[in-house]
Amino acid sequence: MTGRATRTGAAAVLRTPYARPTALLLTLLAACATLLGPAAGASSAADYRAPRATLPRTRPTALLLTLLAACATLLGPAAGASSAADYRYWSFWKGGADGWAYQQVGPAGNVPADGAVDGWRFVLSPDGGQDAPRPGPAADFAAICQGTAPSGGHKRVAVVLDFGTAQDAPGGKQPPAARTSCASVPTAANSAEVLAAVAAPLRYDSGALLCAIAGYPHAGCGDQVAAGSNSAAKGGGSDGGPSLGLLAGAGAVVLLGAGAVWQARRRRTR
């Protein structure tokens, strides 16, 4: 699955700084294993001593299973919360009789035929794929290009621009209204050249990521925001550190592990 549109046509990589949360989760998992190891060993030693009616062999096993379940329960939601993020970017679509289909190549790698429809939608989405919102206007070539006559050596390509909603816009500002254009371009023109013919100015970043169409948005490029939020732009708000819930979960795991070790040692000294 490709990400956001690039001028080069290569698959775009969503910039997701998840290294720190991932490292933290791995550390917590290692802590769980460390806590379980001594507890498991102590329980096994206690199990193979002279049988005692007051210490059923099932209790240490049940305790360890409970601790494992607690680790999984606490770390699972924390992992999901730490990696959840949305991105603001221009998504690229191909129009047809069945509506909109997500383009699997960038605009420079796509050469539309005469009669094609290119669609662009500014979105706030967790990925650059099929689940992103589609352009609102219909992919209707006949309606969009009815006033543009064919000419030799040129092709006509309908272009749909959907600037998204206020929820998609940086700072919640009202975006421009959606619009359509008919580009008459040389036959060999790719979709990047088609877009430049009808929606200047375009803005790209140093990595050839398409940042703005028709000057929108005025700043930013593929900004990351917290999942479910439209206000915390990349570089502001969260610094990618552990959340309060993650720290609370880690504390609970440590307490559970300490309790398991204490109980195992108590049995061993009886």
PDB file of C-alpha atoms in Angstrom:
ATOM      1  CA  MET A   1       0.000   0.000   0.000  1.00  0.00           C
ATOM      2  CA  THR A   2       1.429   3.379  -0.918  1.00  0.00           C
ATOM      3  CA  GLY A   3       1.423   6.350   1.377  1.00  0.00           C
ATOM      4  CA  ARG A   4       1.026   9.980   0.504  1.00  0.00           C
ATOM      5  CA  ALA A   5       1.647  11.206  -3.028  1.00  0.00           C
ATOM      6  CA  THR A   6       5.193  11.991  -4.047  1.00  0.00           C
ATOM      7  CA  ARG A   7       6.497  13.687  -7.124  1.00  0.00           C
ATOM      8  CA  THR A   8       8.826  10.769  -7.776  1.00  0.00           C
ATOM      9  CA  GLY A   9       6.086   8.170  -7.836  1.00  0.00           C
ATOM     10  CA  ALA A  10       7.860   6.001  -5.250  1.00  0.00           C
ATOM     11  CA  ALA A  11       5.857   4.580  -2.353  1.00  0.00           C
ATOM     12  CA  ALA A  12       5.807   7.225   0.364  1.00  0.00           C
ATOM     13  CA  VAL A  13       6.880   6.267   3.855  1.00  0.00           C
ATOM     14  CA  LEU A  14       4.692   7.627   6.639  1.00  0.00           C
ATOM     15  CA  ARG A  15       6.983   9.252   9.146  1.00  0.00           C
ATOM     16  CA  THR A  16       5.975   7.609  12.394  1.00  0.00           C
ATOM     17  CA  PRO A  17       8.361   8.257  15.332  1.00  0.00           C
ATOM     18  CA  TYR A  18       7.311   5.165  17.301  1.00  0.00           C
ATOM     19  CA  ALA A  19      10.821   4.088  18.272  1.00  0.00           C
ATOM     20  CA  ARG A  20      10.621   5.407  21.829  1.00  0.00           C
ATOM     21  CA  PRO A  21       7.253   3.857  22.784  1.00  0.00           C
ATOM     22  CA  THR A  22       8.290   0.580  21.170  1.00  0.00           C
ATOM     23  CA  ALA A  23      11.531   0.504  23.138  1.00  0.00           C
ATOM     24  CA  LEU A  24       9.582   1.203  26.318  1.00  0.00           C
ATOM     25  CA  LEU A  25       7.190  -1.671  25.643  1.00  0.00           C
ATOM     26  CA  LEU A  26      10.088  -4.038  24.968  1.00  0.00           C
ATOM     27  CA  THR A  27      11.614  -2.963  28.265  1.00  0.00           C
ATOM     28  CA  LEU A  28       8.350  -3.698  30.064  1.00  0.00           C
ATOM     29  CA  LEU A  29       8.096  -7.105  28.414  1.00  0.00           C
ATOM     30  CA  ALA A  30      11.641  -7.883  29.521  1.00  0.00           C
ATOM     31  CA  ALA A  31      10.702  -6.802  33.045  1.00  0.00           C
ATOM     32  CA  CYS A  32       7.729  -9.172  32.961  1.00  0.00           C
ATOM     33  CA  ALA A  33       9.982 -12.043  31.867  1.00  0.00           C
ATOM     34  CA  THR A  34      12.541 -11.197  34.568  1.00  0.00           C
ATOM     35  CA  LEU A  35       9.873 -11.140  37.254  1.00  0.00           C
ATOM     36  CA  LEU A  36       8.292 -14.355  36.041  1.00  0.00           C
ATOM     37  CA  GLY A  37      11.582 -16.235  35.811  1.00  0.00           C
ATOM     38  CA  PRO A  38      12.476 -16.241  39.534  1.00  0.00           C
ATOM     39  CA  ALA A  39       8.855 -16.745  40.493  1.00  0.00           C
ATOM     40  CA  ALA A  40       8.535 -19.726  38.171  1.00  0.00           C
ATOM     41  CA  GLY A  41      11.753 -21.253  39.449  1.00  0.00           C
ATOM     42  CA  ALA A  42      10.774 -20.800  43.074  1.00  0.00           C
ATOM     43  CA  SER A  43       7.352 -22.276  42.445  1.00  0.00           C
ATOM     44  CA  SER A  44       8.841 -25.305  40.734  1.00  0.00           C
ATOM     45  CA  ALA A  45      11.211 -25.890  43.645  1.00  0.00           C
ATOM     46  CA  ALA A  46       8.327 -25.678  46.090  1.00  0.00           C
ATOM     47  CA  ASP A  47       6.249 -28.058  44.013  1.00  0.00           C
ATOM     48  CA  TYR A  48       8.865 -30.831  44.158  1.00  0.00           C
ATOM     49  CA  ARG A  49       9.450 -30.645  47.885  1.00  0.00           C
ATOM     50  CA  ALA A  50       7.624 -32.979  50.242  1.00  0.00           C
ATOM     51  CA  PRO A  51       3.883 -32.590  49.408  1.00  0.00           C
ATOM     52  CA  ARG A  52       1.918 -30.430  51.778  1.00  0.00           C
ATOM     53  CA  ALA A  53      -1.818 -30.523  52.028  1.00  0.00           C
ATOM     54  CA  THR A  54      -1.942 -26.782  52.631  1.00  0.00           C
ATOM     55  CA  LEU A  55      -0.102 -25.912  49.399  1.00  0.00           C
ATOM     56  CA  PRO A  56      -1.938 -27.312  46.372  1.00  0.00           C
ATOM     57  CA  ARG A  57       0.362 -27.504  43.345  1.00  0.00           C
ATOM     58  CA  THR A  58      -2.154 -25.644  41.212  1.00  0.00           C
ATOM     59  CA  ARG A  59      -1.816 -22.358  43.107  1.00  0.00           C
ATOM     60  CA  PRO A  60       1.655 -21.291  41.841  1.00  0.00           C
ATOM     61  CA  THR A  61       0.643 -22.153  38.277  1.00  0.00           C
ATOM     62  CA  ALA A  62      -2.554 -20.157  38.584  1.00  0.00           C
ATOM     63  CA  LEU A  63      -0.606 -17.229  40.018  1.00  0.00           C
ATOM     64  CA  LEU A  64       1.861 -17.237  37.129  1.00  0.00           C
ATOM     65  CA  LEU A  65      -0.934 -17.450  34.559  1.00  0.00           C
ATOM     66  CA  THR A  66      -2.643 -14.501  36.238  1.00  0.00           C
ATOM     67  CA  LEU A  67       0.567 -12.471  36.079  1.00  0.00           C
ATOM     68  CA  LEU A  68       1.053 -13.336  32.401  1.00  0.00           C
ATOM     69  CA  ALA A  69      -2.518 -12.308  31.624  1.00  0.00           C
ATOM     70  CA  ALA A  70      -2.006  -9.042  33.488  1.00  0.00           C
ATOM     71  CA  CYS A  71       1.153  -8.291  31.490  1.00  0.00           C
ATOM     72  CA  ALA A  72      -0.634  -8.929  28.207  1.00  0.00           C
ATOM     73  CA  THR A  73      -3.699  -6.929  29.226  1.00  0.00           C
ATOM     74  CA  LEU A  74      -1.728  -3.928  30.425  1.00  0.00           C
ATOM     75  CA  LEU A  75       0.839  -3.843  27.635  1.00  0.00           C
ATOM     76  CA  GLY A  76      -1.592  -4.516  24.791  1.00  0.00           C
ATOM     77  CA  PRO A  77      -3.691  -1.314  25.080  1.00  0.00           C
ATOM     78  CA  ALA A  78      -0.557   0.678  25.913  1.00  0.00           C
ATOM     79  CA  ALA A  79       1.089  -0.443  22.675  1.00  0.00           C
ATOM     80  CA  GLY A  80      -1.938   0.549  20.631  1.00  0.00           C
ATOM     81  CA  ALA A  81      -2.223   3.930  22.322  1.00  0.00           C
ATOM     82  CA  SER A  82       1.468   4.751  21.875  1.00  0.00           C
ATOM     83  CA  SER A  83       1.484   4.044  18.140  1.00  0.00           C
ATOM     84  CA  ALA A  84      -1.852   5.621  17.216  1.00  0.00           C
ATOM     85  CA  ALA A  85      -1.406   8.650  14.996  1.00  0.00           C
ATOM     86  CA  ASP A  86      -3.105  10.435  12.101  1.00  0.00           C
ATOM     87  CA  TYR A  87      -1.548  12.391   9.228  1.00  0.00           C
ATOM     88  CA  ARG A  88      -2.588  15.394   7.134  1.00  0.00           C
ATOM     89  CA  TYR A  89      -1.740  14.903   3.481  1.00  0.00           C
ATOM     90  CA  TRP A  90      -3.042  15.036  -0.085  1.00  0.00           C
ATOM     91  CA  SER A  91      -4.325  11.604  -1.122  1.00  0.00           C
ATOM     92  CA  PHE A  92      -4.391  10.662  -4.799  1.00  0.00           C
ATOM     93  CA  TRP A  93      -7.332   8.892  -6.500  1.00  0.00           C
ATOM     94  CA  LYS A  94      -8.377   7.527  -9.888  1.00  0.00           C
ATOM     95  CA  GLY A  95     -11.933   8.119 -11.039  1.00  0.00           C
ATOM     96  CA  GLY A  96     -13.976   5.610 -13.014  1.00  0.00           C
ATOM     97  CA  ALA A  97     -17.447   4.230 -13.629  1.00  0.00           C
ATOM     98  CA  ASP A  98     -17.424   2.630 -10.164  1.00  0.00           C
ATOM     99  CA  GLY A  99     -16.346   5.806  -8.383  1.00  0.00           C
ATOM    100  CA  TRP A 100     -12.974   6.484  -6.799  1.00  0.00           C
ATOM    101  CA  ALA A 101     -10.107   4.014  -6.470  1.00  0.00           C
ATOM    102  CA  TYR A 102      -6.919   4.783  -4.556  1.00  0.00           C
ATOM    103  CA  GLN A 103      -3.904   5.295  -6.793  1.00  0.00           C
ATOM    104  CA  GLN A 104      -1.148   2.786  -6.084  1.00  0.00           C
ATOM    105  CA  VAL A 105       1.560   4.977  -7.666  1.00  0.00           C
ATOM    106  CA  GLY A 106       2.547   8.595  -7.251  1.00  0.00           C
ATOM    107  CA  PRO A 107       1.485  11.289  -9.736  1.00  0.00           C
ATOM    108  CA  ALA A 108       4.798  11.244 -11.597  1.00  0.00           C
ATOM    109  CA  GLY A 109       4.470   7.513 -12.164  1.00  0.00           C
ATOM    110  CA  ASN A 110       0.925   7.706 -13.511  1.00  0.00           C
ATOM    111  CA  VAL A 111       0.259   8.749 -17.109  1.00  0.00           C
ATOM    112  CA  PRO A 112      -3.504   9.198 -17.507  1.00  0.00           C
ATOM    113  CA  ALA A 113      -5.181   8.562 -20.838  1.00  0.00           C
ATOM    114  CA  ASP A 114      -7.467  10.976 -22.630  1.00  0.00           C
ATOM    115  CA  GLY A 115     -10.773  10.910 -20.770  1.00  0.00           C
ATOM    116  CA  ALA A 116      -9.253   9.990 -17.387  1.00  0.00           C
ATOM    117  CA  VAL A 117     -10.197  11.579 -14.067  1.00  0.00           C
ATOM    118  CA  ASP A 118      -7.579  12.399 -11.408  1.00  0.00           C
ATOM    119  CA  GLY A 119      -8.894  13.046  -7.908  1.00  0.00           C
ATOM    120  CA  TRP A 120      -7.186  14.724  -4.959  1.00  0.00           C
ATOM    121  CA  ARG A 121      -8.458  14.878  -1.397  1.00  0.00           C
ATOM    122  CA  PHE A 122      -6.801  16.582   1.592  1.00  0.00           C
ATOM    123  CA  VAL A 123      -7.327  14.214   4.497  1.00  0.00           C
ATOM    124  CA  LEU A 124      -6.628  13.572   8.144  1.00  0.00           C
ATOM    125  CA  SER A 125      -6.130   9.818   8.156  1.00  0.00           C
ATOM    126  CA  PRO A 126      -4.117   7.139   9.982  1.00  0.00           C
ATOM    127  CA  ASP A 127      -2.636   5.799   6.750  1.00  0.00           C
ATOM    128  CA  GLY A 128      -2.261   6.496   3.073  1.00  0.00           C
ATOM    129  CA  GLY A 129      -4.578   3.870   1.697  1.00  0.00           C
ATOM    130  CA  GLN A 130      -8.022   2.640   0.820  1.00  0.00           C
ATOM    131  CA  ASP A 131      -9.607   3.713   4.120  1.00  0.00           C
ATOM    132  CA  ALA A 132      -8.809   7.412   3.606  1.00  0.00           C
ATOM    133  CA  PRO A 133     -11.805   9.632   2.742  1.00  0.00           C
ATOM    134  CA  ARG A 134     -12.498   9.855  -0.992  1.00  0.00           C
ATOM    135  CA  PRO A 135     -13.022  13.060  -2.971  1.00  0.00           C
ATOM    136  CA  GLY A 136     -16.556  14.372  -2.618  1.00  0.00           C
ATOM    137  CA  PRO A 137     -17.350  15.482  -6.204  1.00  0.00           C
ATOM    138  CA  ALA A 138     -18.229  12.744  -8.674  1.00  0.00           C
ATOM    139  CA  ALA A 139     -15.629  11.405 -11.097  1.00  0.00           C
ATOM    140  CA  ASP A 140     -17.637  12.590 -14.112  1.00  0.00           C
ATOM    141  CA  PHE A 141     -15.330  13.310 -17.045  1.00  0.00           C
ATOM    142  CA  ALA A 142     -18.148  14.281 -19.424  1.00  0.00           C
ATOM    143  CA  ALA A 143     -19.500  16.918 -17.044  1.00  0.00           C
ATOM    144  CA  ILE A 144     -16.105  18.341 -16.095  1.00  0.00           C
ATOM    145  CA  CYS A 145     -14.595  18.527 -19.597  1.00  0.00           C
ATOM    146  CA  GLN A 146     -17.690  19.257 -21.661  1.00  0.00           C
ATOM    147  CA  GLY A 147     -16.486  22.804 -22.372  1.00  0.00           C
ATOM    148  CA  THR A 148     -12.947  21.811 -23.400  1.00  0.00           C
ATOM    149  CA  ALA A 149     -12.533  20.798 -27.046  1.00  0.00           C
ATOM    150  CA  PRO A 150     -10.045  18.072 -28.070  1.00  0.00           C
ATOM    151  CA  SER A 151      -6.906  19.215 -29.869  1.00  0.00           C
ATOM    152  CA  GLY A 152      -4.159  17.420 -31.787  1.00  0.00           C
ATOM    153  CA  GLY A 153      -1.233  16.166 -29.731  1.00  0.00           C
ATOM    154  CA  HIS A 154      -3.100  16.879 -26.496  1.00  0.00           C
ATOM    155  CA  LYS A 155      -5.344  14.929 -24.158  1.00  0.00           C
ATOM    156  CA  ARG A 156      -8.063  16.026 -21.765  1.00  0.00           C
ATOM    157  CA  VAL A 157      -7.914  14.923 -18.142  1.00  0.00           C
ATOM    158  CA  ALA A 158     -10.558  15.886 -15.584  1.00  0.00           C
ATOM    159  CA  VAL A 159      -9.165  16.945 -12.210  1.00  0.00           C
ATOM    160  CA  VAL A 160     -11.176  16.947  -8.982  1.00  0.00           C
ATOM    161  CA  LEU A 161      -9.810  18.866  -5.979  1.00  0.00           C
ATOM    162  CA  ASP A 162     -11.399  18.261  -2.576  1.00  0.00           C
ATOM    163  CA  PHE A 163      -9.771  20.365   0.132  1.00  0.00           C
ATOM    164  CA  GLY A 164     -11.376  18.342   2.918  1.00  0.00           C
ATOM    165  CA  THR A 165     -13.266  19.531   5.983  1.00  0.00           C
ATOM    166  CA  ALA A 166     -12.530  21.869   8.869  1.00  0.00           C
ATOM    167  CA  GLN A 167     -11.671  18.764  10.920  1.00  0.00           C
ATOM    168  CA  ASP A 168      -9.019  17.882   8.329  1.00  0.00           C
ATOM    169  CA  ALA A 169      -7.607  21.412   8.146  1.00  0.00           C
ATOM    170  CA  PRO A 170      -4.662  22.579  10.277  1.00  0.00           C
ATOM    171  CA  GLY A 171      -6.028  24.536  13.201  1.00  0.00           C
ATOM    172  CA  GLY A 172      -9.596  23.639  12.263  1.00  0.00           C
ATOM    173  CA  LYS A 173      -9.790  26.462   9.711  1.00  0.00           C
ATOM    174  CA  GLN A 174     -12.373  26.400   6.949  1.00  0.00           C
ATOM    175  CA  PRO A 175     -10.761  24.956   3.785  1.00  0.00           C
ATOM    176  CA  PRO A 176     -11.556  26.163   0.244  1.00  0.00           C
ATOM    177  CA  ALA A 177     -14.569  24.695  -1.492  1.00  0.00           C
ATOM    178  CA  ALA A 178     -14.072  21.635  -3.697  1.00  0.00           C
ATOM    179  CA  ARG A 179     -13.631  22.361  -7.371  1.00  0.00           C
ATOM    180  CA  THR A 180     -13.102  20.658 -10.717  1.00  0.00           C
ATOM    181  CA  SER A 181     -11.002  21.526 -13.779  1.00  0.00           C
ATOM    182  CA  CYS A 182     -10.293  20.091 -17.195  1.00  0.00           C
ATOM    183  CA  ALA A 183      -6.628  19.974 -18.131  1.00  0.00           C
ATOM    184  CA  SER A 184      -5.583  19.980 -21.778  1.00  0.00           C
ATOM    185  CA  VAL A 185      -2.011  18.704 -21.749  1.00  0.00           C
ATOM    186  CA  PRO A 186       0.450  16.941 -24.074  1.00  0.00           C
ATOM    187  CA  THR A 187      -0.324  13.281 -24.602  1.00  0.00           C
ATOM    188  CA  ALA A 188       2.747  12.118 -22.651  1.00  0.00           C
ATOM    189  CA  ALA A 189       2.002  14.263 -19.570  1.00  0.00           C
ATOM    190  CA  ASN A 190       1.888  12.489 -16.218  1.00  0.00           C
ATOM    191  CA  SER A 191      -0.530  13.296 -13.392  1.00  0.00           C
ATOM    192  CA  ALA A 192       1.943  15.654 -11.696  1.00  0.00           C
ATOM    193  CA  GLU A 193       2.087  17.721 -14.889  1.00  0.00           C
ATOM    194  CA  VAL A 194      -1.697  17.544 -15.251  1.00  0.00           C
ATOM    195  CA  LEU A 195      -2.082  18.877 -11.709  1.00  0.00           C
ATOM    196  CA  ALA A 196       0.442  21.670 -12.286  1.00  0.00           C
ATOM    197  CA  ALA A 197      -1.518  22.786 -15.364  1.00  0.00           C
ATOM    198  CA  VAL A 198      -4.739  23.471 -13.438  1.00  0.00           C
ATOM    199  CA  ALA A 199      -3.901  23.776  -9.716  1.00  0.00           C
ATOM    200  CA  ALA A 200      -0.784  25.923  -9.299  1.00  0.00           C
ATOM    201  CA  PRO A 201       0.965  26.750  -7.100  1.00  0.00           C
ATOM    202  CA  LEU A 202       2.110  23.318  -5.938  1.00  0.00           C
ATOM    203  CA  ARG A 203       4.474  22.892  -3.020  1.00  0.00           C
ATOM    204  CA  TYR A 204       6.814  19.940  -2.449  1.00  0.00           C
ATOM    205  CA  ASP A 205       9.194  19.236   0.417  1.00  0.00           C
ATOM    206  CA  SER A 206      12.850  18.252   0.072  1.00  0.00           C
ATOM    207  CA  GLY A 207      11.858  14.599  -0.181  1.00  0.00           C
ATOM    208  CA  ALA A 208       9.498  15.269  -3.127  1.00  0.00           C
ATOM    209  CA  LEU A 209       6.397  14.819  -0.964  1.00  0.00           C
ATOM    210  CA  LEU A 210       3.456  16.828  -2.309  1.00  0.00           C
ATOM    211  CA  CYS A 211       2.625  19.302   0.461  1.00  0.00           C
ATOM    212  CA  ALA A 212       0.185  21.795  -1.078  1.00  0.00           C
ATOM    213  CA  ILE A 213      -2.138  22.038  -4.074  1.00  0.00           C
ATOM    214  CA  ALA A 214      -3.342  25.466  -5.207  1.00  0.00           C
ATOM    215  CA  GLY A 215      -1.420  26.850  -2.252  1.00  0.00           C
ATOM    216  CA  TYR A 216      -3.320  24.762   0.308  1.00  0.00           C
ATOM    217  CA  PRO A 217      -2.352  24.272   3.054  1.00  0.00           C
ATOM    218  CA  HIS A 218      -0.127  27.308   3.494  1.00  0.00           C
ATOM    219  CA  ALA A 219       2.327  25.496   5.751  1.00  0.00           C
ATOM    220  CA  GLY A 220       3.191  22.027   6.948  1.00  0.00           C
ATOM    221  CA  CYS A 221       3.724  18.796   5.059  1.00  0.00           C
ATOM    222  CA  GLY A 222       2.392  15.391   6.056  1.00  0.00           C
ATOM    223  CA  ASP A 223       1.980  16.594   9.633  1.00  0.00           C
ATOM    224  CA  GLN A 224       1.424  13.996  12.322  1.00  0.00           C
ATOM    225  CA  VAL A 225      -1.287  14.566  14.910  1.00  0.00           C
ATOM    226  CA  ALA A 226      -2.484  12.512  17.852  1.00  0.00           C
ATOM    227  CA  ALA A 227      -5.124   9.985  16.821  1.00  0.00           C
ATOM    228  CA  GLY A 228      -8.617  11.432  17.098  1.00  0.00           C
ATOM    229  CA  SER A 229      -7.292  14.986  17.383  1.00  0.00           C
ATOM    230  CA  ASN A 230      -7.132  17.844  14.882  1.00  0.00           C
ATOM    231  CA  SER A 231      -5.130  20.268  16.981  1.00  0.00           C
ATOM    232  CA  ALA A 232      -1.789  18.698  17.994  1.00  0.00           C
ATOM    233  CA  ALA A 233       0.407  19.164  14.947  1.00  0.00           C
ATOM    234  CA  LYS A 234       3.675  17.395  14.457  1.00  0.00           C
ATOM    235  CA  GLY A 235       6.384  18.952  16.556  1.00  0.00           C
ATOM    236  CA  GLY A 236       3.930  20.231  19.170  1.00  0.00           C
ATOM    237  CA  GLY A 237       1.969  18.689  22.005  1.00  0.00           C
ATOM    238  CA  SER A 238       3.108  15.159  22.778  1.00  0.00           C
ATOM    239  CA  ASP A 239       6.819  14.456  22.576  1.00  0.00           C
ATOM    240  CA  GLY A 240       6.281  10.761  21.917  1.00  0.00           C
ATOM    241  CA  GLY A 241       6.979   9.808  25.549  1.00  0.00           C
ATOM    242  CA  PRO A 242       5.042   7.255  27.551  1.00  0.00           C
ATOM    243  CA  SER A 243       1.469   8.085  28.486  1.00  0.00           C
ATOM    244  CA  LEU A 244       0.108   8.147  32.040  1.00  0.00           C
ATOM    245  CA  GLY A 245      -1.815   4.949  31.327  1.00  0.00           C
ATOM    246  CA  LEU A 246       1.354   3.215  30.154  1.00  0.00           C
ATOM    247  CA  LEU A 247       3.231   4.204  33.308  1.00  0.00           C
ATOM    248  CA  ALA A 248       0.333   3.086  35.479  1.00  0.00           C
ATOM    249  CA  GLY A 249       0.285  -0.254  33.676  1.00  0.00           C
ATOM    250  CA  ALA A 250       4.014  -0.684  34.204  1.00  0.00           C
ATOM    251  CA  GLY A 251       3.595   0.031  37.895  1.00  0.00           C
ATOM    252  CA  ALA A 252       0.845  -2.561  38.174  1.00  0.00           C
ATOM    253  CA  VAL A 253       2.998  -5.163  36.422  1.00  0.00           C
ATOM    254  CA  VAL A 254       5.883  -4.499  38.830  1.00  0.00           C
ATOM    255  CA  LEU A 255       3.585  -4.842  41.855  1.00  0.00           C
ATOM    256  CA  LEU A 256       2.134  -8.085  40.540  1.00  0.00           C
ATOM    257  CA  GLY A 257       5.608  -9.459  39.880  1.00  0.00           C
ATOM    258  CA  ALA A 258       6.829  -8.473  43.336  1.00  0.00           C
ATOM    259  CA  GLY A 259       3.814 -10.194  44.886  1.00  0.00           C
ATOM    260  CA  ALA A 260       4.501 -13.374  42.915  1.00  0.00           C
ATOM    261  CA  VAL A 261       8.147 -13.442  43.984  1.00  0.00           C
ATOM    262  CA  TRP A 262       7.249 -12.797  47.629  1.00  0.00           C
ATOM    263  CA  GLN A 263       4.696 -15.596  47.707  1.00  0.00           C
ATOM    264  CA  ALA A 264       7.070 -18.031  46.022  1.00  0.00           C
ATOM    265  CA  ARG A 265       9.853 -17.277  48.535  1.00  0.00           C
ATOM    266  CA  ARG A 266       7.423 -17.595  51.416  1.00  0.00           C
ATOM    267  CA  ARG A 267       6.474 -21.102  50.261  1.00  0.00           C
ATOM    268  CA  ARG A 268      10.142 -22.050  49.819  1.00  0.00           C
ATOM    269  CA  THR A 269      11.064 -21.067  53.377  1.00  0.00           C
ATOM    270  CA  ARG A 270       8.202 -23.021  54.982  1.00  0.00           C
TER     271      ARG A 270
END
